[in-house]
């Protein structure tokens, strides 16, 4: 089983592509993933890239895939470590790294800054194409 730590844009992309996670794999993310997805979708609607109805459908879809979201004390505490190491003042990105460190085998993100941060603290990364290939 491979556990993929994913960020909000990856989650939204999987929902839009209708990707189903097979039982031999799992997705994990920090609790802020839902809020980050909400912000991303809202911005797309405001820019006219998606209709309001499409935005709501995507938001609903985020709750559907098997994504284990972690928002516990340990995750928040561990987020401080990469935030200090990279260094990042805003710990939102560091929460993704904490989840990848604690529960994931690899972090999947198209965010160059997040991937660079992961690399700086020794967390393996993959791109979305690798994830889609693994999920079939």
Short mmCIF file of C-alpha atoms in Angstrom, two decimals, residues 13-123:
data_model
loop_
_atom_site.label_atom_id
_atom_site.label_comp_id
_atom_site.label_asym_id
_atom_site.label_seq_id
_atom_site.Cartn_x
_atom_site.Cartn_y
_atom_site.Cartn_z
CA UNK A 13 -7.78 17.75 -9.82
CA UNK A 14 -8.55 14.18 -8.75
CA UNK A 15 -12.20 15.08 -8.15
CA UNK A 16 -12.49 16.72 -11.57
CA UNK A 17 -10.86 13.75 -13.26
CA UNK A 18 -13.20 11.33 -11.48
CA UNK A 19 -10.26 9.35 -10.10
CA UNK A 20 -11.20 6.50 -7.80
CA UNK A 21 -8.61 5.48 -5.22
CA UNK A 22 -8.11 1.71 -5.28
CA UNK A 23 -8.05 -0.06 -1.91
CA UNK A 24 -4.31 -0.75 -2.11
CA UNK A 25 -3.56 2.98 -1.93
CA UNK A 26 -4.68 5.81 0.33
CA UNK A 27 -4.66 9.60 0.31
CA UNK A 28 -3.80 11.76 3.30
CA UNK A 29 -3.74 15.49 3.87
CA UNK A 30 -3.85 18.05 6.65
CA UNK A 31 -7.12 19.35 7.98
CA UNK A 32 -6.48 22.66 6.19
CA UNK A 33 -6.85 20.87 2.84
CA UNK A 34 -10.61 21.47 2.80
CA UNK A 35 -10.21 25.17 3.56
CA UNK A 36 -7.46 25.49 0.96
CA UNK A 37 -9.68 23.74 -1.61
CA UNK A 38 -12.55 26.07 -0.72
CA UNK A 39 -10.32 29.12 -1.26
CA UNK A 40 -8.98 27.74 -4.55
CA UNK A 41 -12.48 27.02 -5.86
CA UNK A 42 -13.82 30.39 -4.73
CA UNK A 43 -10.99 32.18 -6.53
CA UNK A 44 -11.72 30.23 -9.75
CA UNK A 45 -15.39 31.24 -9.57
CA UNK A 46 -14.51 34.88 -8.93
CA UNK A 47 -12.14 34.87 -11.92
CA UNK A 48 -14.91 33.41 -14.09
CA UNK A 49 -13.02 30.16 -14.74
CA UNK A 50 -15.79 28.02 -13.18
CA UNK A 51 -19.45 28.61 -12.54
CA UNK A 52 -20.72 28.78 -9.00
CA UNK A 53 -22.50 25.45 -9.54
CA UNK A 54 -19.25 23.83 -10.75
CA UNK A 55 -17.40 25.24 -7.76
CA UNK A 56 -19.95 23.78 -5.35
CA UNK A 57 -19.85 20.42 -7.17
CA UNK A 58 -16.06 20.30 -6.87
CA UNK A 59 -16.25 21.28 -3.20
CA UNK A 60 -18.77 18.50 -2.57
CA UNK A 61 -16.47 16.11 -4.40
CA UNK A 62 -13.58 16.88 -2.05
CA UNK A 63 -15.53 15.21 0.74
CA UNK A 64 -16.20 12.12 -1.36
CA UNK A 65 -12.78 10.56 -2.10
CA UNK A 66 -11.06 8.57 0.54
CA UNK A 67 -8.81 11.32 1.89
CA UNK A 68 -7.79 10.96 5.50
CA UNK A 69 -7.40 14.45 6.92
CA UNK A 70 -5.22 14.98 9.97
CA UNK A 71 -5.66 17.96 12.26
CA UNK A 72 -4.44 16.57 15.54
CA UNK A 73 -1.92 18.00 18.01
CA UNK A 74 0.93 15.84 16.80
CA UNK A 75 0.48 16.97 13.20
CA UNK A 76 0.37 20.62 14.22
CA UNK A 77 3.44 20.20 16.42
CA UNK A 78 5.40 18.38 13.73
CA UNK A 79 4.52 21.19 11.27
CA UNK A 80 6.73 23.54 13.27
CA UNK A 81 9.85 21.52 12.44
CA UNK A 82 9.83 21.92 8.64
CA UNK A 83 8.53 25.48 8.99
CA UNK A 84 11.67 26.25 11.03
CA UNK A 85 13.97 24.33 8.70
CA UNK A 86 12.80 25.78 5.36
CA UNK A 87 12.07 28.56 6.90
CA UNK A 88 8.44 29.56 6.40
CA UNK A 89 6.59 32.05 8.58
CA UNK A 90 3.23 30.70 7.38
CA UNK A 91 2.84 27.12 8.59
CA UNK A 92 0.01 26.13 6.20
CA UNK A 93 2.46 24.59 3.74
CA UNK A 94 4.36 23.03 6.61
CA UNK A 95 1.19 21.18 7.64
CA UNK A 96 1.30 19.35 4.30
CA UNK A 97 4.92 18.41 5.02
CA UNK A 98 4.01 17.24 8.52
CA UNK A 99 1.32 14.94 7.17
CA UNK A 100 3.70 13.60 4.52
CA UNK A 101 6.30 12.92 7.20
CA UNK A 102 3.88 11.29 9.65
CA UNK A 103 1.49 9.39 7.39
CA UNK A 104 2.61 9.54 3.77
CA UNK A 105 5.11 7.67 1.68
CA UNK A 106 5.38 10.54 -0.79
CA UNK A 107 4.06 14.10 -1.15
CA UNK A 108 2.20 14.85 -4.38
CA UNK A 109 1.99 18.50 -5.33
CA UNK A 110 2.41 20.74 -8.35
CA UNK A 111 3.38 23.62 -6.02
CA UNK A 112 7.08 24.24 -6.65
CA UNK A 113 7.61 25.93 -3.27
CA UNK A 114 5.96 23.07 -1.42
CA UNK A 115 7.99 20.49 -3.33
CA UNK A 116 11.20 22.44 -2.67
CA UNK A 117 10.35 22.60 1.03
CA UNK A 118 9.72 18.87 1.07
CA UNK A 119 13.04 18.22 -0.63
CA UNK A 120 14.82 20.50 1.85
CA UNK A 121 13.57 18.42 4.79
CA UNK A 122 14.03 15.01 3.19
CA UNK A 123 10.46 14.20 2.17
#
